[in-house]
Protein backbone atom coordinates (compact mmCIF):
# COMPACT_ATOMS: atom_id res chain seq x y z
CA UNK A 1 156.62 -42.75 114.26
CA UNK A 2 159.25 -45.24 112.62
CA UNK A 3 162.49 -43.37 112.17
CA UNK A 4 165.91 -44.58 111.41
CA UNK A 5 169.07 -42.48 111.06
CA UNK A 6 172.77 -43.59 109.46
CA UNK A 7 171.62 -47.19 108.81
CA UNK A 8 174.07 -49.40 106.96
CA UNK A 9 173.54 -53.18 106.37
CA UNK A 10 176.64 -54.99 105.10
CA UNK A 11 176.19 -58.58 104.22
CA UNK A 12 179.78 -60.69 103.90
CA UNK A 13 180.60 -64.12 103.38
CA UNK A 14 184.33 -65.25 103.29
CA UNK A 15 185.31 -63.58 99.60
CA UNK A 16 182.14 -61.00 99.01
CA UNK A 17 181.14 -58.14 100.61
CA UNK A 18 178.03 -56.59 99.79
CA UNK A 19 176.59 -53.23 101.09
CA UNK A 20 172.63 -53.37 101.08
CA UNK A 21 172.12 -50.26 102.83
CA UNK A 22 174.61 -47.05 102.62
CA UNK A 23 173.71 -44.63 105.65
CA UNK A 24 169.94 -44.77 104.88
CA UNK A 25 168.00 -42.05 106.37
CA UNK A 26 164.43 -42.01 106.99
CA UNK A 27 161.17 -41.52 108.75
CA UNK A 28 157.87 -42.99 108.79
CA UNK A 29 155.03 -40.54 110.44
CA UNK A 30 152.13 -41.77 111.84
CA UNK A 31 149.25 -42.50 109.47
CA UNK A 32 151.70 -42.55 106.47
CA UNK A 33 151.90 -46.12 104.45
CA UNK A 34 155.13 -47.46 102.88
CA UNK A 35 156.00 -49.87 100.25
CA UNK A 36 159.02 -51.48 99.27
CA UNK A 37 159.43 -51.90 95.71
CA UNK A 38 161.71 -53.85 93.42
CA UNK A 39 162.01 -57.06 91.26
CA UNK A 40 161.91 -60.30 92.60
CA UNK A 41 164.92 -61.60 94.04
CA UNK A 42 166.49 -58.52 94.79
CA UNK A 43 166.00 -58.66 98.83
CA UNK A 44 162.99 -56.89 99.83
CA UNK A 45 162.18 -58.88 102.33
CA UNK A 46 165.79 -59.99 103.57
């Protein structure tokens, strides 16, 4: 099992601040599959 509780990502350079995650709850069971979705560029993989 993958699980993650209250997980918050903030990226910040010297002026921006950007929030990728918000308190992200979640769990992955074993023999479930998960996919990641969104448009290109948008940080899937980051």
């Amino acid at each position: 099992m993958i699980k993650t509780e209250n997980l918050t990502k903030i990226f910040r350079t010297d002026e921006v601040e950007t929030t990728a995650l918000n308190q992200v709850t979640f769990d992955v069971k074993q023999g479930e599959f998960v996919a990641i979705m969104g448009p290109s560029g948008c940080g899937k993989s980051t």
